[in-house]
XYZ file of C-alpha atoms in Angstrom:
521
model
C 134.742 87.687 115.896
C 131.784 89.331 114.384
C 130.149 92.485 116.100
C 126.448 92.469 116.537
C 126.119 95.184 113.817
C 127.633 92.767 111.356
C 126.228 89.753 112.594
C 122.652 91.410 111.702
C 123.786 92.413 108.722
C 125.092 89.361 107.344
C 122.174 87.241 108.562
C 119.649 89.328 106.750
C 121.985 88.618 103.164
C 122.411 84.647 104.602
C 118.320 84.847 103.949
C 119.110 84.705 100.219
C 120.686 80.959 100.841
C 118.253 78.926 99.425
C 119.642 75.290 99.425
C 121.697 73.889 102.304
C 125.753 75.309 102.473
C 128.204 72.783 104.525
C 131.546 74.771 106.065
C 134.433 72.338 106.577
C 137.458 73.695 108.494
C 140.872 72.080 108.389
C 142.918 73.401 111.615
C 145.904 73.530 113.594
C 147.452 74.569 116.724
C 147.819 78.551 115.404
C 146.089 81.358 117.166
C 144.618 81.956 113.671
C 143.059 78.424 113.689
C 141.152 79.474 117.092
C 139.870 82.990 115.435
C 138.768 80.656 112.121
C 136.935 78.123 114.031
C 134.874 81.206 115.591
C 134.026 83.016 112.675
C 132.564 79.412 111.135
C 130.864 79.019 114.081
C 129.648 82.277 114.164
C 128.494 82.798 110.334
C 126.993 79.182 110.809
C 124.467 80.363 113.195
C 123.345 82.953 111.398
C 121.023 80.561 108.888
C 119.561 77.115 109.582
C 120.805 76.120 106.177
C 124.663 76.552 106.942
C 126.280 73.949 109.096
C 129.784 73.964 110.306
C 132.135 71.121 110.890
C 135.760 71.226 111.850
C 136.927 67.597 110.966
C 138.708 68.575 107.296
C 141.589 67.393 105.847
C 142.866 69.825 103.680
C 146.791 70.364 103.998
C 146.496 73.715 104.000
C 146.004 74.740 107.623
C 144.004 76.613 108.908
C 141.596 76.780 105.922
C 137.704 76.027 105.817
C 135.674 75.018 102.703
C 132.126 76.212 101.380
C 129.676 73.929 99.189
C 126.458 73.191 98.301
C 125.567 70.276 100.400
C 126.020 67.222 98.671
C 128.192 69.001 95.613
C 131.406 68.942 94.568
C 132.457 72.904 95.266
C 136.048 73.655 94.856
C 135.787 76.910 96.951
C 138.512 77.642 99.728
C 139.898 80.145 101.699
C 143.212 79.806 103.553
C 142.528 82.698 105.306
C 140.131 84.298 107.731
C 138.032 86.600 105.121
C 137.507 90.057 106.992
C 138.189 93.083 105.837
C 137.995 93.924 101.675
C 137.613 90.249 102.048
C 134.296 89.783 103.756
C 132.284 90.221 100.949
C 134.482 87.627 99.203
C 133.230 85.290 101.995
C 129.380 86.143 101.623
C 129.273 86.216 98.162
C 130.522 82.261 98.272
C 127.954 81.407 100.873
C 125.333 83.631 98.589
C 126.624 81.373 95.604
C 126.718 77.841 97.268
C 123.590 78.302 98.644
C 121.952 78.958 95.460
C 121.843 82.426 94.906
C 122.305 83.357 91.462
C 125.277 85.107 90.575
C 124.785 88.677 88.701
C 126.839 87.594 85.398
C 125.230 87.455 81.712
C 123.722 83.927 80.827
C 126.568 83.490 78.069
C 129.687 84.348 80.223
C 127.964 81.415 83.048
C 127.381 79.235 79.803
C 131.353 79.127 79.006
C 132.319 78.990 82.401
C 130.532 75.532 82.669
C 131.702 74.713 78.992
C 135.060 74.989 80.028
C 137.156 71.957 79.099
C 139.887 70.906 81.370
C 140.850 70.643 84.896
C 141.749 73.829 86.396
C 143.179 74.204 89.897
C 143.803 77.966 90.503
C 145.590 79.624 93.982
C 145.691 83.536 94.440
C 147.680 84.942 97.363
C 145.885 87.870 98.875
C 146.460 90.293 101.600
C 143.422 91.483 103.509
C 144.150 95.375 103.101
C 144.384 94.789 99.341
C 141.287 96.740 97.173
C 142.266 94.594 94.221
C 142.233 91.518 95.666
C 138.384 90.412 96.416
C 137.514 90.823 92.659
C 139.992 88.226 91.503
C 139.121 86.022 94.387
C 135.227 86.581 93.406
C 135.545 85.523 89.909
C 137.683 82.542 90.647
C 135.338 81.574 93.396
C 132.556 81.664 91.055
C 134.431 79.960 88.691
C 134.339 77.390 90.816
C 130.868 77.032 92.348
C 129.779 76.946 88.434
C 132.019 74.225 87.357
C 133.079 71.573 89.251
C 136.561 70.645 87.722
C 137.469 74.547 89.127
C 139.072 74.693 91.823
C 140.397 77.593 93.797
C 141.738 78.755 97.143
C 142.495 81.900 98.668
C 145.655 82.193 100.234
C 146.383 85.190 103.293
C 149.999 86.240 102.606
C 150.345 86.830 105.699
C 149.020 84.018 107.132
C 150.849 81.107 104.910
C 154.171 83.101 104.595
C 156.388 79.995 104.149
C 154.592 79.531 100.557
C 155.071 83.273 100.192
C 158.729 83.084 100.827
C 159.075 79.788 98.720
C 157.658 81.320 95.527
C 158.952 84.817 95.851
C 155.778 86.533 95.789
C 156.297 90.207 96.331
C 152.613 92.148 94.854
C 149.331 90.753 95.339
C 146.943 89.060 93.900
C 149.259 87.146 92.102
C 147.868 83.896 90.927
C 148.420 80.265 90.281
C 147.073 77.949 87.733
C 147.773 74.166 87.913
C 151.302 75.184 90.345
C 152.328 77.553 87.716
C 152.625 81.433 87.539
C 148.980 82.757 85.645
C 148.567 86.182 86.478
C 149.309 89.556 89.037
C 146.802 91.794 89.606
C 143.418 93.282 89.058
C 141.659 90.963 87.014
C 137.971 90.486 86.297
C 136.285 87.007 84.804
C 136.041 88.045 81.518
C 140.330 88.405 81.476
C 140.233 85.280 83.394
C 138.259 83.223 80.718
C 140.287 84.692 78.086
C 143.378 83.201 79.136
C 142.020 79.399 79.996
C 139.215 79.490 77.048
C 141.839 80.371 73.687
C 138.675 79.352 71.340
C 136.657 82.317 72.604
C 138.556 84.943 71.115
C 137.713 84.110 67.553
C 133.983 83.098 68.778
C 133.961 86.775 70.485
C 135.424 88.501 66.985
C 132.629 87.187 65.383
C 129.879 88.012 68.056
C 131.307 91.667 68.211
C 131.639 92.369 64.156
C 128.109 91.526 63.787
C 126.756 94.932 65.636
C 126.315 97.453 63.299
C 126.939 101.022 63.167
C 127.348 103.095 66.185
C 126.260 106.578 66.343
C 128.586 107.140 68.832
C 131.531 104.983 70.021
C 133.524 105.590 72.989
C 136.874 103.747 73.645
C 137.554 103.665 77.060
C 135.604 102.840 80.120
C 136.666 105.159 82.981
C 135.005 108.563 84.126
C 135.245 110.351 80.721
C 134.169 107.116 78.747
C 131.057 106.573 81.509
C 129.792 109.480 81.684
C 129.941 110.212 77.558
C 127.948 107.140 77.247
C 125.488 107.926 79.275
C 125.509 111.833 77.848
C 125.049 109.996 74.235
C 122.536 107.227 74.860
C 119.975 109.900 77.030
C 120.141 111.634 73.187
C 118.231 108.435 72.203
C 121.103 107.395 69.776
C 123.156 104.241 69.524
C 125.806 104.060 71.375
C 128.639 101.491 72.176
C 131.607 101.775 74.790
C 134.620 99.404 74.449
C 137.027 99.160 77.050
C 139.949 96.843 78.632
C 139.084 97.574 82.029
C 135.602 99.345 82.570
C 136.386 102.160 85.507
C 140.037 102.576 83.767
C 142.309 103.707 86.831
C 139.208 104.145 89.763
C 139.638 100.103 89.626
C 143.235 100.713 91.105
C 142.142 103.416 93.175
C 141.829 102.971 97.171
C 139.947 105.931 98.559
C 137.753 108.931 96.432
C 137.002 111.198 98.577
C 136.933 114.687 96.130
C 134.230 113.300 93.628
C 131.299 116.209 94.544
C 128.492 115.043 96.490
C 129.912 111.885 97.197
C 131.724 112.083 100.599
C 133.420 109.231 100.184
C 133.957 105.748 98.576
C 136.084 103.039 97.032
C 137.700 102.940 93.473
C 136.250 99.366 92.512
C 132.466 100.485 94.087
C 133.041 103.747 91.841
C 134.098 101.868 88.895
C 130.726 99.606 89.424
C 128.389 102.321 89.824
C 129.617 103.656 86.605
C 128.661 100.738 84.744
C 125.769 100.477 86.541
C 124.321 104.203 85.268
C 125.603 103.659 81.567
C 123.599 99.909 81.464
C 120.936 101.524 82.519
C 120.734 103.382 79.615
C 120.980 100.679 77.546
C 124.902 101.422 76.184
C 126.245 98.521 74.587
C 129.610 97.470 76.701
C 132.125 95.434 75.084
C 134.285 95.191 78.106
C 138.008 93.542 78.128
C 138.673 94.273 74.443
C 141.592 96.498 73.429
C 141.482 98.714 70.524
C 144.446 98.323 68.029
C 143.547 100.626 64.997
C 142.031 103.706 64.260
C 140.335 104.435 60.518
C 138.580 107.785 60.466
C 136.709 108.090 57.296
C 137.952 109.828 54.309
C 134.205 110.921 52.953
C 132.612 113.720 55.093
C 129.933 112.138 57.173
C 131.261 108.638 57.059
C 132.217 106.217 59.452
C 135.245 105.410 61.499
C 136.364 102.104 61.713
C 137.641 100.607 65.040
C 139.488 97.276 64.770
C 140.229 95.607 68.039
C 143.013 92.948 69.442
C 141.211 89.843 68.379
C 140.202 91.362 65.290
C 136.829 92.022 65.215
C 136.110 95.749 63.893
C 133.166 98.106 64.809
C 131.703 101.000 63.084
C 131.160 104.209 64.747
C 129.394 107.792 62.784
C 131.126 110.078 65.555
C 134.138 108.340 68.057
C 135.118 109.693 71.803
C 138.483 108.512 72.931
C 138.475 108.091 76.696
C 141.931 106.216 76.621
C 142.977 106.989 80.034
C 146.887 106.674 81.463
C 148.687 104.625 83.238
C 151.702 104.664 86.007
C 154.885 106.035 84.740
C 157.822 103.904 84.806
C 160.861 104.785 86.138
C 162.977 103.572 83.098
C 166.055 102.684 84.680
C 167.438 99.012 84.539
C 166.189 96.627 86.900
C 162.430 97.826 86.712
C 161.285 95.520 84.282
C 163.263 92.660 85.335
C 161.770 93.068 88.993
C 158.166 94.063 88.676
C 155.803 92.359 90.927
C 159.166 90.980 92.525
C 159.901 94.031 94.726
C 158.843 96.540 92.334
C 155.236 97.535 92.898
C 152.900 100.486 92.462
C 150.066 100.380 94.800
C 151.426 100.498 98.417
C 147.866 100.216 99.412
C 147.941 96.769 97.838
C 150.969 95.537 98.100
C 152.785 97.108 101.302
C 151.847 94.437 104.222
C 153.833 92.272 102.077
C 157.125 94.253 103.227
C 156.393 93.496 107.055
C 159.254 94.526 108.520
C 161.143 95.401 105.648
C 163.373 98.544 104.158
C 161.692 100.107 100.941
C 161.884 103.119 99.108
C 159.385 105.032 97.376
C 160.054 107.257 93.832
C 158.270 110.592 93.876
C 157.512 113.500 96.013
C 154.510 114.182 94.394
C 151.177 113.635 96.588
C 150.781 110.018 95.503
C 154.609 109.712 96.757
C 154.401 111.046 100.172
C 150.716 109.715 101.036
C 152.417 105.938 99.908
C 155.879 107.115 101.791
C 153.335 107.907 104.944
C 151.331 104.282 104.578
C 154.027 102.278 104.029
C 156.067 103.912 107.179
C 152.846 102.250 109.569
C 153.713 98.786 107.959
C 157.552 98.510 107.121
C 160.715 98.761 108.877
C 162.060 102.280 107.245
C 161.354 103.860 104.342
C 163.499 105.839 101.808
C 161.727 108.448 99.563
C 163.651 109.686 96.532
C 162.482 113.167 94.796
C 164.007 114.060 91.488
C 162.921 117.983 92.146
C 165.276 119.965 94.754
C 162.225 120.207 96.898
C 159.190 118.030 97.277
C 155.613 118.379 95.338
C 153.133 117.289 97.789
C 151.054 119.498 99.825
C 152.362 121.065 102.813
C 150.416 118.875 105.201
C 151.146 116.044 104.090
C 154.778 117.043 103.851
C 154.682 117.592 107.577
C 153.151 114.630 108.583
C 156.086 112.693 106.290
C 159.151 114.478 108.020
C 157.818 113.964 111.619
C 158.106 109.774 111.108
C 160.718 108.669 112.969
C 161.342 105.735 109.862
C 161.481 107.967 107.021
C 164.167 109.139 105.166
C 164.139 111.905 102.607
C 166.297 112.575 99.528
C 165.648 115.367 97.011
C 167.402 116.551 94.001
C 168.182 113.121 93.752
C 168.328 111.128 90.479
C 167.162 106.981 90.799
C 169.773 105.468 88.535
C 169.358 101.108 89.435
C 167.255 99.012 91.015
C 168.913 95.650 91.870
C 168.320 92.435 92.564
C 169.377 89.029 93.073
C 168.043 87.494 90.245
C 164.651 86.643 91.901
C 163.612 89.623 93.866
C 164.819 93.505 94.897
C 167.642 93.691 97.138
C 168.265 97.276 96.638
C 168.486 100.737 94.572
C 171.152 103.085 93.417
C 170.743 106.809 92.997
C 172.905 110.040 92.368
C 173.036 113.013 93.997
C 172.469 115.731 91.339
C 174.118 118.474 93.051
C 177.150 116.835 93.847
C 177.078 113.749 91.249
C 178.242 111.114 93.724
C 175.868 108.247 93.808
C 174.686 105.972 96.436
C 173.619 102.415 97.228
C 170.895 101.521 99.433
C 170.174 97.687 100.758
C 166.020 97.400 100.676
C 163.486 94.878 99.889
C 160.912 96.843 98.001
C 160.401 99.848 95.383
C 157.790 101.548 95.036
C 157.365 103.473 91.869
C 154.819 107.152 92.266
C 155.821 109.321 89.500
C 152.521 110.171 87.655
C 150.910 108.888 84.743
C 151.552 108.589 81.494
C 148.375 108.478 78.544
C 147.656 105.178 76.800
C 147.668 107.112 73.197
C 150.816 104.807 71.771
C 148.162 103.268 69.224
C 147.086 106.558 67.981
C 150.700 107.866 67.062
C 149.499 109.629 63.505
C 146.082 109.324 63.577
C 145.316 112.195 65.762
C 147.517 114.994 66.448
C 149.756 114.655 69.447
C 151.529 116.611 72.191
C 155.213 116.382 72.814
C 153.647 114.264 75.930
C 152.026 111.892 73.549
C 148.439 114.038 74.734
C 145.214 114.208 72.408
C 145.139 117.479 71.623
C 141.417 118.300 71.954
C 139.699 122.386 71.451
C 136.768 123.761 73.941
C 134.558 121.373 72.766
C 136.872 118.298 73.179
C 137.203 117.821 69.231
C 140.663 116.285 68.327
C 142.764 117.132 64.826
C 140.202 114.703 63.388
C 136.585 115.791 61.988
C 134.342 113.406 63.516
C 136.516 112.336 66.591
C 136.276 113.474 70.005
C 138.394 113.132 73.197
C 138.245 113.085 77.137
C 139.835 112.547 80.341
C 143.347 111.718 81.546
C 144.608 110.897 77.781
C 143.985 114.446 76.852
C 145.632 118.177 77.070
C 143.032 118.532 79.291
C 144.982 119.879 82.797
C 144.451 118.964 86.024
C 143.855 114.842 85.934
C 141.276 114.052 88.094
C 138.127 112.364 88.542
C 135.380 114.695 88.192
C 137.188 116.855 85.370
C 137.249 113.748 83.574
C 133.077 112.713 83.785
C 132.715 116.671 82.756
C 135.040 116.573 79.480
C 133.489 113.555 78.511
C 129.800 114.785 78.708
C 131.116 117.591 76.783
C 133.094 115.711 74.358
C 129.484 113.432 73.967
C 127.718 116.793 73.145
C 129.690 117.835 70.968
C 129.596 114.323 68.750
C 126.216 114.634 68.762
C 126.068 118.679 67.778
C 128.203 117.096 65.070
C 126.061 114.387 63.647
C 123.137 116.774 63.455
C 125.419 119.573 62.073
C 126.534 116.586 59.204
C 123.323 115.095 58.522
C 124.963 111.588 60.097
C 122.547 110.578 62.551
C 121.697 106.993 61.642
């Protein structure tokens, strides 16, 4: 099950276990039950202080426990944890067997505060990037409080349940047998949805910090790497963000990001974080930002009032807003998102095994999920708006020589249907000829670009006709005072790296401007 490369490797991390880890497999007659009861066997050799047993009772076969011996874990997987998974599984052993988690001592505080049982299910898919971080937070969740419970459920694997609750995007997740949450989602989201007293308890905590020199909204490239420009000045600075690494979180494979061959989105997104704590940046992660209030007195402060209503002060602000997928806009969209409609193939394409789906945009994120999706599904069906596709000319190629791919340009997505539950096909029109067609499929997959989250800042800061901050050279916005960077910006060409340079830029240029205003605190 294991090769001897990962065998070593994992025993040298299985030398962190510290107290004694008990594996307890519940099985059946399935080929995957065999390939379980090896890897358990397997990982328990690795370290005297893991044992295996096979006797279990769970009703979820095959599926395997792992607690602290003698404890009352409520960690599962219904799955055999390999691929973006694997780390899922030695992070749990890590945890059980003592090691201590790398969380702050107040967010481990109100996870064993937590009031209430809590029984929580998340159906994954082993080729999903987004997966393993909601499965690590709910597994620590429940190694740190004993009335959590939570198992993680292969798609693939238990696709009778998948079937029965018309899961169509993953990780989607269940709390006490009812619908909590799909997607991405890190612990701090997590505890704001089961712990509704911490909101006003956080407002509090976050009004108390003072004046920032410099305050960044937004955590992704431009936000990271303007903190980090700011702080090395020696001045205060804070970042608040929803999601800290913005849209790397979502992102599969970076492999343009100079000097670094290649990597994942999520270990991107965590090495950002990683270089603006070490400065010493204040992040206020998973807080939204509601209201701007630039000053009306030359060299005061802006005022920053978030979702739960806290408000922070800043002397100079960088937005690093970000964007987000563009919708489609057509009816049916909304009705069937995460039911058919989805936007990461990466993610959510095993799901449609076997299945017709069609895929919106010819852009290069439209063809590249066209060409994934066409190793996985039955057929797929890409629609183009344009009368000729976007994408470059290689990957063009590779798309028409599929065998299971059909093209459609100059063609105009009108419906997406449904029977109430889930997709059961699309309608588009033919925009030279007008004529519109139907098209039976299980699964639509939206690629049409982004669109900036900038909604909030409609007459605060001046605007493009895109809803764009307009920014200057120096990545100044409208506003004295108030800088901007990244993918929300005028700023062309949205990508990675020209995001981390506008936003060390845009944090030069708020600190040129407190020394220029006499506003350095």
């Amino acid at each position: 099950m294991l090769d001897d490369s990962l065998k070593s490797q994992l025993a040298g991390y299985l030398q962190r276990v510290t107290q004694p880890v008990e594996l307890v497999a519940s099985l059946d007659e399935r080929e995957a039950s065999v390939e379980m009861r090896e890897l358990i066997t397997e990982v328990a050799a690795l370290s005297p202080l893991i044992t295996a047993r096979f006797d279990g009772d769970d009703a979820r076969r095959p599926s395997f426990s792992i607690s602290r011996a003698g404890a009352d874990m409520g960690v599962r997987f219904a799955a055999i944890p390999m691929g973006h998974e694997f780390t899922s599984l030695v992070l749990a052993l890590l945890q059980a067997g003592g090691h201590p988690p790398k969380l702050e001592a107040d967010v481990i505080e109100q996870i064993q505060s937590l009031d209430g049982d809590f029984a929580f299910e998340t159906y994954m898919s082993l080729t999903c990037h987004n997966c393993p971080d909601v499965v690590q937070a709910l597994n620590l969740m429940a190694v740190l409080n004993p009335r959590i419970r939570h198992v993680a459920i292969d798609g693939g694997l238990f696709k009778a349940e998948v079937d029965a609750r018309q899961i169509m995007a993953v990780p989607t997740v269940y709390l006490n047998g009812q619908p909590f949450g799909s997607g991405r989602m890190e612990i701090g989201e997590i505890l704001a949805k089961v712990d509704t007293g911490n909101a006003a308890r956080e407002a509090a905590k976050l009004s108390t910090k003072g004046v920032f020199d410099v305050l960044i909204i937004g955590g992704g490239p431009a936000g990271a790497a303007a903190a980090v420009y700011a702080a090395r000045k020696g001045i205060k600075t804070g970042i608040v963000a929803e999601r800290f690494g913005g849209q790397t979180l979502d992102t599969l494979g970076i492999e343009n990001y100079i000097s670094v061959l290649e990597t994942q989105g999520p270990k991107f997104a965590a090495a950002l974080e990683a270089h603006a704590r070490h400065y010493d940046v204040d992040i206020m992660n998973g807080q939204r930002v509601e209201k701007l209030e630039p000053s009306l007195q030359p060299g005061g402060t802006t005022t920053v009032t978030l979702a739960n209503g806290a408000q922070l002060q800043g002397r100079a602000v960088i937005l690093s807003t970000g964007a987000r997928w563009r919708n489609v806009n057509v009816p049916g969209e909304a009705e069937y998102r995460n039911k058919g409609v989805a936007y990461c193939p990466h993610c959510d394409g095993p799901l449609f095994k076997g299945k017709k789906v069609a895929v919106i945009g010819g852009g290069n994120s439209g063809v590249e999920a066209a060409i994934d999706l066409a190793g996985v599904v039955a057929h797929v069906t890409l629609i183009e708006f344009a009368e000729q596709l976007k994408a470059d000319a290689v990957l063009v190629n590779k798309l028409r020589s599929l065998p299971n791919v059909e093209i459609h340009t100059y063609a105009q997505t009108t419906e997406i249907s449904g029977d109430g539950q889930k997709v059961n096909g699309l309608r588009y029109k033919d925009r030279a000829t007008g004529v519109e067609h139907a098209i039976e499929l299980a699964g639509v997959f939206v690629q049409i670009g982004l669109v900036p989250n900038t909604e909030w800042l409609k007459g605060t800061v001046e605007l493009s006709k895109y809803g764009e901050i307009i920014v200057d050279a120096r990545g100044a916005t409208s506003v004295p005072g108030i800088f901007a960077a990244g993918d929300a910006t005028t700023t062309p060409y949205k990508q990675i790296i020209i995001a981390a340079g506008e936003g060390a830029k845009a944090a030069l240029s708020a600190f040129d401007h407190l020394i220029r205003h006499g506003v350095q605190g």
